PDB file of C-alpha atoms and ligand atoms in Angstrom:
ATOM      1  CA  UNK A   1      77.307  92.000 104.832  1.00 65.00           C
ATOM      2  CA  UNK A   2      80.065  94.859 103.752  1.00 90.00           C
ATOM      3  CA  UNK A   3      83.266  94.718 105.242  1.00 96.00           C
ATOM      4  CA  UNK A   4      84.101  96.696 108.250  1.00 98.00           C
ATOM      5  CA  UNK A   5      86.775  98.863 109.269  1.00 98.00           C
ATOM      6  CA  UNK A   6      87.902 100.205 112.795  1.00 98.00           C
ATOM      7  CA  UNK A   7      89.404 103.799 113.363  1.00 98.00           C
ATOM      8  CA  UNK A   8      89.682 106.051 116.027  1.00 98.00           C
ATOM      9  CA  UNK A   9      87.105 104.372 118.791  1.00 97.00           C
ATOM     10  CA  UNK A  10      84.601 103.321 116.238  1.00 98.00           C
ATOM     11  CA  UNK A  11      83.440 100.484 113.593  1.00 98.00           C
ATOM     12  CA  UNK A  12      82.696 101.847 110.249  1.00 98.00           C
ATOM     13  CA  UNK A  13      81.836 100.700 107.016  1.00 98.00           C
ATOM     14  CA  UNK A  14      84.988 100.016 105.191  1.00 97.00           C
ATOM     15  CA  UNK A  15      84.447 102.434 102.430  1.00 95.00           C
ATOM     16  CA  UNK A  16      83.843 105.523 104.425  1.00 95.00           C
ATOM     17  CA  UNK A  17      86.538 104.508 107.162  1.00 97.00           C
ATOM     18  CA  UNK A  18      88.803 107.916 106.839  1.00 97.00           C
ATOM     19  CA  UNK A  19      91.701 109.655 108.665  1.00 97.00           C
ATOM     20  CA  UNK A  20      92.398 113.519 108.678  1.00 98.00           C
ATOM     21  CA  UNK A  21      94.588 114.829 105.557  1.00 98.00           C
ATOM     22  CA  UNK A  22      96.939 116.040 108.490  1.00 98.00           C
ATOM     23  CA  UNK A  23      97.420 112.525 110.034  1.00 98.00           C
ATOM     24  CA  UNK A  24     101.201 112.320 110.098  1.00 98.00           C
ATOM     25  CA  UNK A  25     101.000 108.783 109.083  1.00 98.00           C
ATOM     26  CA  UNK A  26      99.346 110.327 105.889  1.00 98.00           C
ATOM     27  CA  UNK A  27     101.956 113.352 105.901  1.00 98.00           C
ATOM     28  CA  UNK A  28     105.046 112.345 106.953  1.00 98.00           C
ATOM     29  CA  UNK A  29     104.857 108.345 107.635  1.00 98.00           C
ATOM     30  CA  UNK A  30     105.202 109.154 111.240  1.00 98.00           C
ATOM     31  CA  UNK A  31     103.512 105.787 112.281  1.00 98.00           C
ATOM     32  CA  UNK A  32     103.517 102.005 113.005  1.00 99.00           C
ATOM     33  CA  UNK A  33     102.178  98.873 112.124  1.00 98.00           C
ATOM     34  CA  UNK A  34     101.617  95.244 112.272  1.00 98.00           C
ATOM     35  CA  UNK A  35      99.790  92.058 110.320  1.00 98.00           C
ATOM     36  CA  UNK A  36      98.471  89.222 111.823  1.00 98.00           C
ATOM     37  CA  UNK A  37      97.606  86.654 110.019  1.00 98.00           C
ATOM     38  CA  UNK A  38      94.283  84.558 110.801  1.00 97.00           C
ATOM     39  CA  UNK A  39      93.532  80.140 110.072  1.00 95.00           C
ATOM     40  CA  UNK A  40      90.574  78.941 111.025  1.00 95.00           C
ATOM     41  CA  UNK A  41      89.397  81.811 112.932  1.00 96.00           C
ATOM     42  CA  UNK A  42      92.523  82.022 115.365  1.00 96.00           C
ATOM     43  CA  UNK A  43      95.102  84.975 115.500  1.00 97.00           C
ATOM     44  CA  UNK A  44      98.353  83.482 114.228  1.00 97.00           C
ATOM     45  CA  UNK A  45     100.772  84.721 117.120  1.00 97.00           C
ATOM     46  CA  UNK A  46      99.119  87.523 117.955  1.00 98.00           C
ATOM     47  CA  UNK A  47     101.357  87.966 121.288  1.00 98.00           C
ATOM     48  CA  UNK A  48     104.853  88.442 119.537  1.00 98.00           C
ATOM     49  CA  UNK A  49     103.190  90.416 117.192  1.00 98.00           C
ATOM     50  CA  UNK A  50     101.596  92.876 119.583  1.00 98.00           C
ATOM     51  CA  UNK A  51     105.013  92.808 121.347  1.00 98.00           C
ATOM     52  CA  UNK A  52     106.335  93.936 118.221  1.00 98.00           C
ATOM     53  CA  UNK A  53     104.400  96.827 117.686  1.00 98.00           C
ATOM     54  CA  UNK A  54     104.993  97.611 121.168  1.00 98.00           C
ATOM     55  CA  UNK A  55     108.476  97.953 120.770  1.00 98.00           C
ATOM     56  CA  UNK A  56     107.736 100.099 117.576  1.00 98.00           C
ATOM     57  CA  UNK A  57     105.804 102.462 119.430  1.00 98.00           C
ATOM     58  CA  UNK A  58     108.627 102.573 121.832  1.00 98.00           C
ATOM     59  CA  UNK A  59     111.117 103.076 119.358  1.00 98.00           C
ATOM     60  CA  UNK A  60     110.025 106.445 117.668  1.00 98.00           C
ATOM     61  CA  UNK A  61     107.811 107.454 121.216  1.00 98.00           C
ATOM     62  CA  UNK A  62     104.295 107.090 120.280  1.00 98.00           C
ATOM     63  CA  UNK A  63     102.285 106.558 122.940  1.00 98.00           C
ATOM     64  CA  UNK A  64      99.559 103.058 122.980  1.00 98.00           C
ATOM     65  CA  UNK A  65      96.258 104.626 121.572  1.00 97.00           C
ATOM     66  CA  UNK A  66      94.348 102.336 123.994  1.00 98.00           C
ATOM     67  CA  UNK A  67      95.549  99.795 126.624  1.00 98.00           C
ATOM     68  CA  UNK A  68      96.891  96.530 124.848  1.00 98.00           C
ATOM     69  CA  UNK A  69      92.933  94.591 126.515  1.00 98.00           C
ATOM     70  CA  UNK A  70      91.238  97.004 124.239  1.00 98.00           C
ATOM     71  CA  UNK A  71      93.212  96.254 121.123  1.00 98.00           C
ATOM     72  CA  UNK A  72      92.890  92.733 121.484  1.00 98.00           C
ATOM     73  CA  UNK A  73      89.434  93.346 121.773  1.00 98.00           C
ATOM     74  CA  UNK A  74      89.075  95.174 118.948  1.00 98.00           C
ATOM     75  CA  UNK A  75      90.560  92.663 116.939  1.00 98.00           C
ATOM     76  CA  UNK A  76      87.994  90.043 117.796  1.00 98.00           C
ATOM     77  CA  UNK A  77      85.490  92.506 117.347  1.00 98.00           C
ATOM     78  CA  UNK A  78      86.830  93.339 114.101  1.00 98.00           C
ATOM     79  CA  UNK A  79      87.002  89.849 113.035  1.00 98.00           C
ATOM     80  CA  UNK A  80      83.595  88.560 114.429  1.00 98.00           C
ATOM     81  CA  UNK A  81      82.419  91.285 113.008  1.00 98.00           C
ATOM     82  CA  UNK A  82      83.903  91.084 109.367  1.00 98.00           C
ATOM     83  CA  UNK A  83      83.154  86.912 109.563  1.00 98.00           C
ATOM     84  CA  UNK A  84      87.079  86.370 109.315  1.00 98.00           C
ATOM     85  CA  UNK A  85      88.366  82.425 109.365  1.00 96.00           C
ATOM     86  CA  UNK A  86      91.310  82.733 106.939  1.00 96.00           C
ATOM     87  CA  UNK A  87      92.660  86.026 106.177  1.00 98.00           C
ATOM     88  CA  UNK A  88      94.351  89.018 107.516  1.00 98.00           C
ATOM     89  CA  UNK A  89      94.361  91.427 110.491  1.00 98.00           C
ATOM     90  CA  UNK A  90      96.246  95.058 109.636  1.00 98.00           C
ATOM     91  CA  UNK A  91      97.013  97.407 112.355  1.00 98.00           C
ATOM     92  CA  UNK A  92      98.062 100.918 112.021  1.00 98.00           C
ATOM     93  CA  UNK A  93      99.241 103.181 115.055  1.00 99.00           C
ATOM     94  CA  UNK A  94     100.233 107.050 114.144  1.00 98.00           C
ATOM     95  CA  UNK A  95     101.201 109.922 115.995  1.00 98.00           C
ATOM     96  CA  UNK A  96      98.178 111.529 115.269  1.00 98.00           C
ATOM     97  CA  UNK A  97      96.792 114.632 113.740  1.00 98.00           C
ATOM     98  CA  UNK A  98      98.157 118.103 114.064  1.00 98.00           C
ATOM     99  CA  UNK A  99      99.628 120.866 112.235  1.00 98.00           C
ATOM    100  CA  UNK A 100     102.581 119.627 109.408  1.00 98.00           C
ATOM    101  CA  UNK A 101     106.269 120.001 110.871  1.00 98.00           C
ATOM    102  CA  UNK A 102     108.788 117.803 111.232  1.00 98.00           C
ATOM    103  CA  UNK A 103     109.158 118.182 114.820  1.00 98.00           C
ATOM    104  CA  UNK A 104     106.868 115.755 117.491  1.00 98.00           C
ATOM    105  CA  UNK A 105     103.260 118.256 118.071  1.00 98.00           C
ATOM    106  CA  UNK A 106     103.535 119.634 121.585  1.00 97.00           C
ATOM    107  CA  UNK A 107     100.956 118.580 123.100  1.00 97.00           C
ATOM    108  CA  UNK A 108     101.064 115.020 121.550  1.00 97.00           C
ATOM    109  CA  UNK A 109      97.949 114.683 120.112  1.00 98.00           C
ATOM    110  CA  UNK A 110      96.286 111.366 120.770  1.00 98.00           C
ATOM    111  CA  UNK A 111      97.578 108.363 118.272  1.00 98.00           C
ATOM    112  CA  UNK A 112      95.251 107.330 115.540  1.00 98.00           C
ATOM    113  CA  UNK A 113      94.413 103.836 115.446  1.00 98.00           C
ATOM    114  CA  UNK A 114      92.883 102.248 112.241  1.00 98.00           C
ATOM    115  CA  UNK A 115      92.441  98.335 111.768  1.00 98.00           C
ATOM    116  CA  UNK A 116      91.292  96.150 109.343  1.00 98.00           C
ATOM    117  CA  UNK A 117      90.320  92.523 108.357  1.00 98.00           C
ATOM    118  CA  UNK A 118      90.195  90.831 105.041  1.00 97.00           C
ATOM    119  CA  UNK A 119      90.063  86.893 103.613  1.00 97.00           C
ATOM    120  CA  UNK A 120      93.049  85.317 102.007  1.00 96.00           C
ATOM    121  CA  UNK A 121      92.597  83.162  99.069  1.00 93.00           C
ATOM    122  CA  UNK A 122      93.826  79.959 100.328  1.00 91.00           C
ATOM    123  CA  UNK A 123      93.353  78.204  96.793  1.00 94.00           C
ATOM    124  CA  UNK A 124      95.433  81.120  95.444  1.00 95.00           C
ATOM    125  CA  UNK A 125      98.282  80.999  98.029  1.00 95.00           C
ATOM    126  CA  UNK A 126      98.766  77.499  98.262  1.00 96.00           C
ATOM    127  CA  UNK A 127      98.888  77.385  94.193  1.00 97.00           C
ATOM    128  CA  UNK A 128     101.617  79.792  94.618  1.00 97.00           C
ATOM    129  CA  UNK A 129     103.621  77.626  97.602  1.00 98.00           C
ATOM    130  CA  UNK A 130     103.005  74.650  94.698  1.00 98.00           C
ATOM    131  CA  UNK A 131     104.629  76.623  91.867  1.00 98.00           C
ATOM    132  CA  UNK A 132     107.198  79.164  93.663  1.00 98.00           C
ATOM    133  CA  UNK A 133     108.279  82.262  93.042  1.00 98.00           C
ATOM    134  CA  UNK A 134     110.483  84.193  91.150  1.00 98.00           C
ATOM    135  CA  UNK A 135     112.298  87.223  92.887  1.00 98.00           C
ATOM    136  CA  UNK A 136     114.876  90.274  91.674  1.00 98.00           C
ATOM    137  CA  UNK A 137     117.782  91.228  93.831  1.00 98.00           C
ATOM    138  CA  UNK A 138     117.661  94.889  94.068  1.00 98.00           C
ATOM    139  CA  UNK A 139     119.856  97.487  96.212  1.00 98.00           C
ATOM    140  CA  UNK A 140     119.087  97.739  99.729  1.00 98.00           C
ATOM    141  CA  UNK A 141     118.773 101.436  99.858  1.00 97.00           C
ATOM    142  CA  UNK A 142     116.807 101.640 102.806  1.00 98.00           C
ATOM    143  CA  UNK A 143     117.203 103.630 105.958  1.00 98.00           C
ATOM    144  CA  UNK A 144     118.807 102.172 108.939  1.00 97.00           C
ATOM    145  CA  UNK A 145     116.244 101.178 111.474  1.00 98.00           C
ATOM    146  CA  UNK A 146     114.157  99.331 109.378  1.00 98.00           C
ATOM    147  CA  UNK A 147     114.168  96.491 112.789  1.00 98.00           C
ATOM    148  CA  UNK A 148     111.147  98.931 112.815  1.00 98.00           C
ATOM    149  CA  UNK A 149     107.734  98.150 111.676  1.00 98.00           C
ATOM    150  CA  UNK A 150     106.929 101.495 110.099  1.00 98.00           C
ATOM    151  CA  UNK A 151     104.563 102.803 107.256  1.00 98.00           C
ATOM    152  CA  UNK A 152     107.559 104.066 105.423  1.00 98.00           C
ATOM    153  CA  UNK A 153     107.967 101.846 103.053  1.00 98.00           C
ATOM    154  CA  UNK A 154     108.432 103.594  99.848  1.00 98.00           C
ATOM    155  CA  UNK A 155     111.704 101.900  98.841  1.00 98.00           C
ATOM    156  CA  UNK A 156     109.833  98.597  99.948  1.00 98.00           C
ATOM    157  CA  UNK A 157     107.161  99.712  97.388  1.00 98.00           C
ATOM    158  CA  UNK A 158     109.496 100.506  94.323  1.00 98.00           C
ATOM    159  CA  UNK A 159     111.703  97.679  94.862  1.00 98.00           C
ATOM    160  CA  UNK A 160     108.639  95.359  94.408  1.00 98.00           C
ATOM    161  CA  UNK A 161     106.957  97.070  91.582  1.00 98.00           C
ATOM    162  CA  UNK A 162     110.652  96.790  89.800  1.00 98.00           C
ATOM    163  CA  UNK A 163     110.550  93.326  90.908  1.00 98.00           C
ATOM    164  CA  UNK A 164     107.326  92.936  88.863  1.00 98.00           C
ATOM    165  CA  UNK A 165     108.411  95.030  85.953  1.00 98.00           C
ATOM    166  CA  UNK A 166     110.878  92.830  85.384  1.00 97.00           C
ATOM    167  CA  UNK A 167     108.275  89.326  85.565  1.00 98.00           C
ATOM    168  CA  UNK A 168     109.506  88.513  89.003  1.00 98.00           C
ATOM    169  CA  UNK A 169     106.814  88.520  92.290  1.00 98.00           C
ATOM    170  CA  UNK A 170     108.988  89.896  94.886  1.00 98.00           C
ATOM    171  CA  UNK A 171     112.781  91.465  95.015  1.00 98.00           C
ATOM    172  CA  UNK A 172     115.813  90.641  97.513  1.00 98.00           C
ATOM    173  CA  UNK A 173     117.634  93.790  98.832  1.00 98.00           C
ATOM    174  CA  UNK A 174     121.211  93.282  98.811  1.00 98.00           C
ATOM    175  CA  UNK A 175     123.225  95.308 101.048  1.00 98.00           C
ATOM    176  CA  UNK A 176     126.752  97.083 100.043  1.00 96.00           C
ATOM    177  CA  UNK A 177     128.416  93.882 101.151  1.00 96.00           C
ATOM    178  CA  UNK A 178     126.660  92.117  98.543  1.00 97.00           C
ATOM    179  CA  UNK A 179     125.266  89.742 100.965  1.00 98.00           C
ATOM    180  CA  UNK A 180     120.687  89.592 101.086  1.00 98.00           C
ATOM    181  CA  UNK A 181     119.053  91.196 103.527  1.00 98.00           C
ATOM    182  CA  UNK A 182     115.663  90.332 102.849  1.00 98.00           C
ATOM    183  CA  UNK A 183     112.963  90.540 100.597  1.00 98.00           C
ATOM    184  CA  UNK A 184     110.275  93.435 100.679  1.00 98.00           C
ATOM    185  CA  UNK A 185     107.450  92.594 102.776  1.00 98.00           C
ATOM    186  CA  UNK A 186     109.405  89.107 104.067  1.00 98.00           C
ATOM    187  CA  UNK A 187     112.468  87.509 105.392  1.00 98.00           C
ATOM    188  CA  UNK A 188     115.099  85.553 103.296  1.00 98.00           C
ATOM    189  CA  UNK A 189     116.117  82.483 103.574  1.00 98.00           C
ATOM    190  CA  UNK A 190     118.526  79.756 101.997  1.00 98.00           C
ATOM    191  CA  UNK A 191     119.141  75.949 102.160  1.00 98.00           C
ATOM    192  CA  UNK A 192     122.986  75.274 100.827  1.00 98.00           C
ATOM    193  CA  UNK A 193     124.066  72.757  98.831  1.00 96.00           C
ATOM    194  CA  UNK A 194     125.245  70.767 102.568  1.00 95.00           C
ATOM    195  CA  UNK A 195     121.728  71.502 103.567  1.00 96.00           C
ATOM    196  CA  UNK A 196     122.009  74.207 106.327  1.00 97.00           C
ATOM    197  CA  UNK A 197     119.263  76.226 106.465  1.00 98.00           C
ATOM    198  CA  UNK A 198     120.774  80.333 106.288  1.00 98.00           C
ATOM    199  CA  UNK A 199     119.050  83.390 106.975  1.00 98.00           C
ATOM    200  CA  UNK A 200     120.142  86.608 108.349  1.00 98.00           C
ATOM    201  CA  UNK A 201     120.830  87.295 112.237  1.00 97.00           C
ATOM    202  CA  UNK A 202     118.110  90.259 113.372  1.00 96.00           C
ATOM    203  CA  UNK A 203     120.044  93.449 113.559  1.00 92.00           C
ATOM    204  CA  UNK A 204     118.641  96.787 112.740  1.00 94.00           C
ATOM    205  CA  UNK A 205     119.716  95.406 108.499  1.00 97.00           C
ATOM    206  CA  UNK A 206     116.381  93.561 108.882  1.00 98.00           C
ATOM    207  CA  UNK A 207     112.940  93.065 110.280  1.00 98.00           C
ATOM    208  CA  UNK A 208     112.852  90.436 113.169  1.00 98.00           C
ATOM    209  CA  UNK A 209     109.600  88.261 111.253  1.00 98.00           C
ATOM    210  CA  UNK A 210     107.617  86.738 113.788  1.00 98.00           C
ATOM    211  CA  UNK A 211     107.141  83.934 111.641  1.00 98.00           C
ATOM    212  CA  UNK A 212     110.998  83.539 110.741  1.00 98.00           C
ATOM    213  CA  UNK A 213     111.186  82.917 114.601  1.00 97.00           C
ATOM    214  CA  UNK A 214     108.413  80.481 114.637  1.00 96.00           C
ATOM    215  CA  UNK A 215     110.237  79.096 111.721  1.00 96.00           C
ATOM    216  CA  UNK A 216     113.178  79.032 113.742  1.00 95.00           C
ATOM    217  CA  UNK A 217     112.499  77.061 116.427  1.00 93.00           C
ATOM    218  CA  UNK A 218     110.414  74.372 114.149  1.00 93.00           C
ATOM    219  CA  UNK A 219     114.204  73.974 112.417  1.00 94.00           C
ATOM    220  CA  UNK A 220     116.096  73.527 115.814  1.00 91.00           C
ATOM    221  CA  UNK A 221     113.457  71.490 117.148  1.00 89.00           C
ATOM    222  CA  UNK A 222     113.254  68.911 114.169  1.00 88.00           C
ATOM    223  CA  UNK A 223     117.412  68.968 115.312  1.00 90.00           C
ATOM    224  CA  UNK A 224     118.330  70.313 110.777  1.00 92.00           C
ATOM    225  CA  UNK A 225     121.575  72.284 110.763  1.00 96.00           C
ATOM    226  CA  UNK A 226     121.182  76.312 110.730  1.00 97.00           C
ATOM    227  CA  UNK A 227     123.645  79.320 110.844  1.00 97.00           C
ATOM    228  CA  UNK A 228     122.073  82.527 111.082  1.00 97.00           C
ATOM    229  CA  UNK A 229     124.181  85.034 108.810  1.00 98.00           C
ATOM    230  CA  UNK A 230     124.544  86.773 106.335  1.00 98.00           C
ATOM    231  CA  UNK A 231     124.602  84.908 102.760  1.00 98.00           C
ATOM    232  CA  UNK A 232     125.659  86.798  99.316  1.00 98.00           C
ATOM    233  CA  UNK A 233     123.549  86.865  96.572  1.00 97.00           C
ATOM    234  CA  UNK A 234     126.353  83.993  95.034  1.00 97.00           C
ATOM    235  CA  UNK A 235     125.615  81.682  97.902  1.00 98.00           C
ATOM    236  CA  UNK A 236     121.394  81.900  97.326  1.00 98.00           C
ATOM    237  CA  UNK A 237     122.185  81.214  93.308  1.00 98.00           C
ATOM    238  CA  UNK A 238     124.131  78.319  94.122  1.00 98.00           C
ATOM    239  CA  UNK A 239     121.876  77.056  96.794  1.00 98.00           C
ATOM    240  CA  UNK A 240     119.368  73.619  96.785  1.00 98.00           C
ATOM    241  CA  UNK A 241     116.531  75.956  97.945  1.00 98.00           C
ATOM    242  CA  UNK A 242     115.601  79.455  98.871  1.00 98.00           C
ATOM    243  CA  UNK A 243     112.057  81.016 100.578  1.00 98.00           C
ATOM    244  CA  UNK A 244     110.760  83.473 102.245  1.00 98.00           C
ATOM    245  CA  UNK A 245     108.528  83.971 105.290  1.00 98.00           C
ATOM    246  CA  UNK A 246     106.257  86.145 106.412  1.00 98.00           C
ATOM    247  CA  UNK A 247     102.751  85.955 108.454  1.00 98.00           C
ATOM    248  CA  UNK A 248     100.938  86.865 105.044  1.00 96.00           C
ATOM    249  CA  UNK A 249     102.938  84.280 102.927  1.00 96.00           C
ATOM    250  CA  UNK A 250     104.052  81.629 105.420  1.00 96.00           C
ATOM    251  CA  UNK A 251     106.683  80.147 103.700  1.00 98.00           C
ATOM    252  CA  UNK A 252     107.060  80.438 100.616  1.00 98.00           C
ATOM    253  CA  UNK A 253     110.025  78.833  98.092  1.00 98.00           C
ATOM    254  CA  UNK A 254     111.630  81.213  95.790  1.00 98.00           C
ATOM    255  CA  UNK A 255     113.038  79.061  92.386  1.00 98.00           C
ATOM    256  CA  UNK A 256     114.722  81.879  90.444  1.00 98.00           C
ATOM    257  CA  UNK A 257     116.732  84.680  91.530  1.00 98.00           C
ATOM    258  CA  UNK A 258     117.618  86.955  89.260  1.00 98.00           C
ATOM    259  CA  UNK A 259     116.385  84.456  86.477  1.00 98.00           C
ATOM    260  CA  UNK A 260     118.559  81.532  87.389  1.00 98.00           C
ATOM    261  CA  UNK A 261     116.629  78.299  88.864  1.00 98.00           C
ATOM    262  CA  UNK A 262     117.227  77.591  91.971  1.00 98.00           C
ATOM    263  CA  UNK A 263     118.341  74.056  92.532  1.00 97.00           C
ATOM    264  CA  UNK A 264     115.981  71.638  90.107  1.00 96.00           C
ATOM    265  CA  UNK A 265     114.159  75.058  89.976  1.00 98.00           C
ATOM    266  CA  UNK A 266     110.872  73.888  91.618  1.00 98.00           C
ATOM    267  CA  UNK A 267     109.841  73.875  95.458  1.00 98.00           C
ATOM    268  CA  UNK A 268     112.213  72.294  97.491  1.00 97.00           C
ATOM    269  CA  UNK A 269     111.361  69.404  99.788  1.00 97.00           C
ATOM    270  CA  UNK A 270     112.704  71.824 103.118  1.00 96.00           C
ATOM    271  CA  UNK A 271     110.515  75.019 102.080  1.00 97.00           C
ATOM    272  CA  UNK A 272     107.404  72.964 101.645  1.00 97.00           C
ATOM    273  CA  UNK A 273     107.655  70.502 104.806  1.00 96.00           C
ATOM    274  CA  UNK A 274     108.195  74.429 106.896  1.00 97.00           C
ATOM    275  CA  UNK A 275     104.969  75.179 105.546  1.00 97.00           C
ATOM    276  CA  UNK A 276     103.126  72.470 106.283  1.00 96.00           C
ATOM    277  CA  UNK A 277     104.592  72.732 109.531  1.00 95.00           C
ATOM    278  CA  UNK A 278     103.598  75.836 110.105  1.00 95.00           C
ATOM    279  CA  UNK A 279      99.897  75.488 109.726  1.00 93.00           C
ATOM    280  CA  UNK A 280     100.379  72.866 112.046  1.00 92.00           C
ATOM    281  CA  UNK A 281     101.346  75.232 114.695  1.00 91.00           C
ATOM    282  CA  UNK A 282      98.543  78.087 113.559  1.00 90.00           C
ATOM    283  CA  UNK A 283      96.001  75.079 113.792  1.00 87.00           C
ATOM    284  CA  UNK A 284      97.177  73.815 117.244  1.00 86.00           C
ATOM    285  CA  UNK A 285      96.628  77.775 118.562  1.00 76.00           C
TER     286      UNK A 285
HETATM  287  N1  LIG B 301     110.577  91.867 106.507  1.00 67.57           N
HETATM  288  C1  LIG B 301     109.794  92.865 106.059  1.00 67.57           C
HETATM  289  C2  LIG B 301     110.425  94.047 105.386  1.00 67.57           C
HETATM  290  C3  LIG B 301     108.401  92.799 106.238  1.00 67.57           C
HETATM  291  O1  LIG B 301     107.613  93.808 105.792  1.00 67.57           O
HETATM  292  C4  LIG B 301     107.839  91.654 106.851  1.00 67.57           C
HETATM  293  C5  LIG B 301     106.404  91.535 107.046  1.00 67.57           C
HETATM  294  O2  LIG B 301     105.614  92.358 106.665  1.00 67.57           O
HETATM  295  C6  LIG B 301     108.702  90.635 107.283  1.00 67.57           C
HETATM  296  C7  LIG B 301     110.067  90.784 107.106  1.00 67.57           C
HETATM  297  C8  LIG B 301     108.166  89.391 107.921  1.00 67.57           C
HETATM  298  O3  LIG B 301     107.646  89.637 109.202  1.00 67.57           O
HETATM  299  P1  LIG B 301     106.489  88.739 109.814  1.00 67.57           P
HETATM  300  O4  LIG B 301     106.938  87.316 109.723  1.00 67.57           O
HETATM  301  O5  LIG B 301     106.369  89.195 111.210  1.00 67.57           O
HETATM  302  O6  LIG B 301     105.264  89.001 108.989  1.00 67.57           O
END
């Protein structure tokens, strides 16, 4: 059975699953979008996440392509149809298809609506969680509502690749302050030397992660110290652990930045009892 793909009212065959060349998502990144991630057959938080990309549509006035039902039957759909226990929803909202200019098209044209499904390699991932990552702070020269979920994520894209260039997996952005914003597909976190867990408060510097709220809440309920801040790129060298999270990744420990080890420079006992955690919660639904 090939993988399937849903855009614009109808399942397709992944490979022939197309958009017009004058999509504005395509032209001018004029769209929105969201990840889910799927255990055991079960959308991991799938109603912050649609709130999310609610509040993205909101934010640059693209109207809901269908009714929020719909998409969460489409989803299913999508999944049932693509077999999906462990893996990956993508959703991708745009302002449609008309004639390139900056300005919105008058009439709107109706939003396009692509989404897709695909298996996560658990073996893969959890290797990774055992063996942590290495990540490159780079600047955060990114434009100011990225609070946004939006496909424009070219600076996203190039920080990473230079990330990888440079035999790191993922890079930090670092604001003019010098203190981390976050990484480029996930939030940043910290554990200090006192053991407070630190990670950035949600302004428009960063993107609220659904899972670094989930995350959030399993830290205040298991009653561990946290201050939600801003930390400089000092504080995360000099700190017993660092990780990210994200609904692709989970959580993920980070155990050299900028090629220095991170406390004994392997996962740290906070970072992996989070992830274990979490699956917890994805299991219980
Ligand atoms: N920050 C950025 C820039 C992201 O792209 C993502 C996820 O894609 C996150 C944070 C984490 O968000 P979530 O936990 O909702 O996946």
């Amino acid at each position: 059975m090939g993988r399937i793909a849903y855009v614009n009212g109808r399942f397709v065959p992944h490979a022939q699953a197309t958009v017009h060349i004058e999509d504005r998502g395509y032209q001018l990144a004029d769209g929105v979008y969201e990840v889910v991630g799927v255990r055991d057959g079960k959308l991991i938080d799938e109603v912050p996440h649609i709130d999310r990309l609610d509040r993205s549509l909101r934010e640059l006035r693209i109207a809901w392509p269908v009714s929020r039902p719909t998409l969460g039957f489409i989803v299913r759909e999508l999944m049932r149809r693509n077999r999906l226990r462990d893996g990956l929803v993508y959703m991708q909202v745009t302002r449609g298809v008309a004639r390139r200019d900056h300005a919105f098209p008058s009439p709107a044209p109706a939003p396009s609506v692509v989404v897709t499904a695909r298996p996560l390699n658990k073996a893969r991932n959890e290797a990774l969680a055992n063996s942590g990552i290495a990540v490159m702070s780079v600047p955060d020269n990114r434009w100011g509502r990225v609070d946004i979920k939006t496909v424009g994520l070219l600076p996203n894209v190039l920080a990473r690749q230079a990330a990888i260039d440079q035999g790191a997996r993922d890079a930090w952005f670092v604001d003019q302050a010098g203190t981390v914003t976050e990484a480029s597909s996930a939030n940043a976190w910290i554990v200090t030397a006192d053991g407070i867990l630190v990670t950035r408060r949600a302004d428009h510097a960063i993107l609220r992660g659904i899972t670094r709220t989930v995350v959030f809440d399993e830290v205040k309920g298991q009653g561990l110290a946290i201050e939600e801040r801003a930390f400089t790129l000092a504080e995360a060298y000099a700190a017993r652990e660092a990780f990210i999270t994200s609904a692709s990744q989970i959580v993920l420990p980070v155990v050299r930045i900028d090629g220095r080890s991170i406390g004994d420079g392997k996962p740290g006992p906070v970072a992996t009892a989070l992830r274990r955690e979490f699956y917890r919660y994805a299991e219980a639904g």
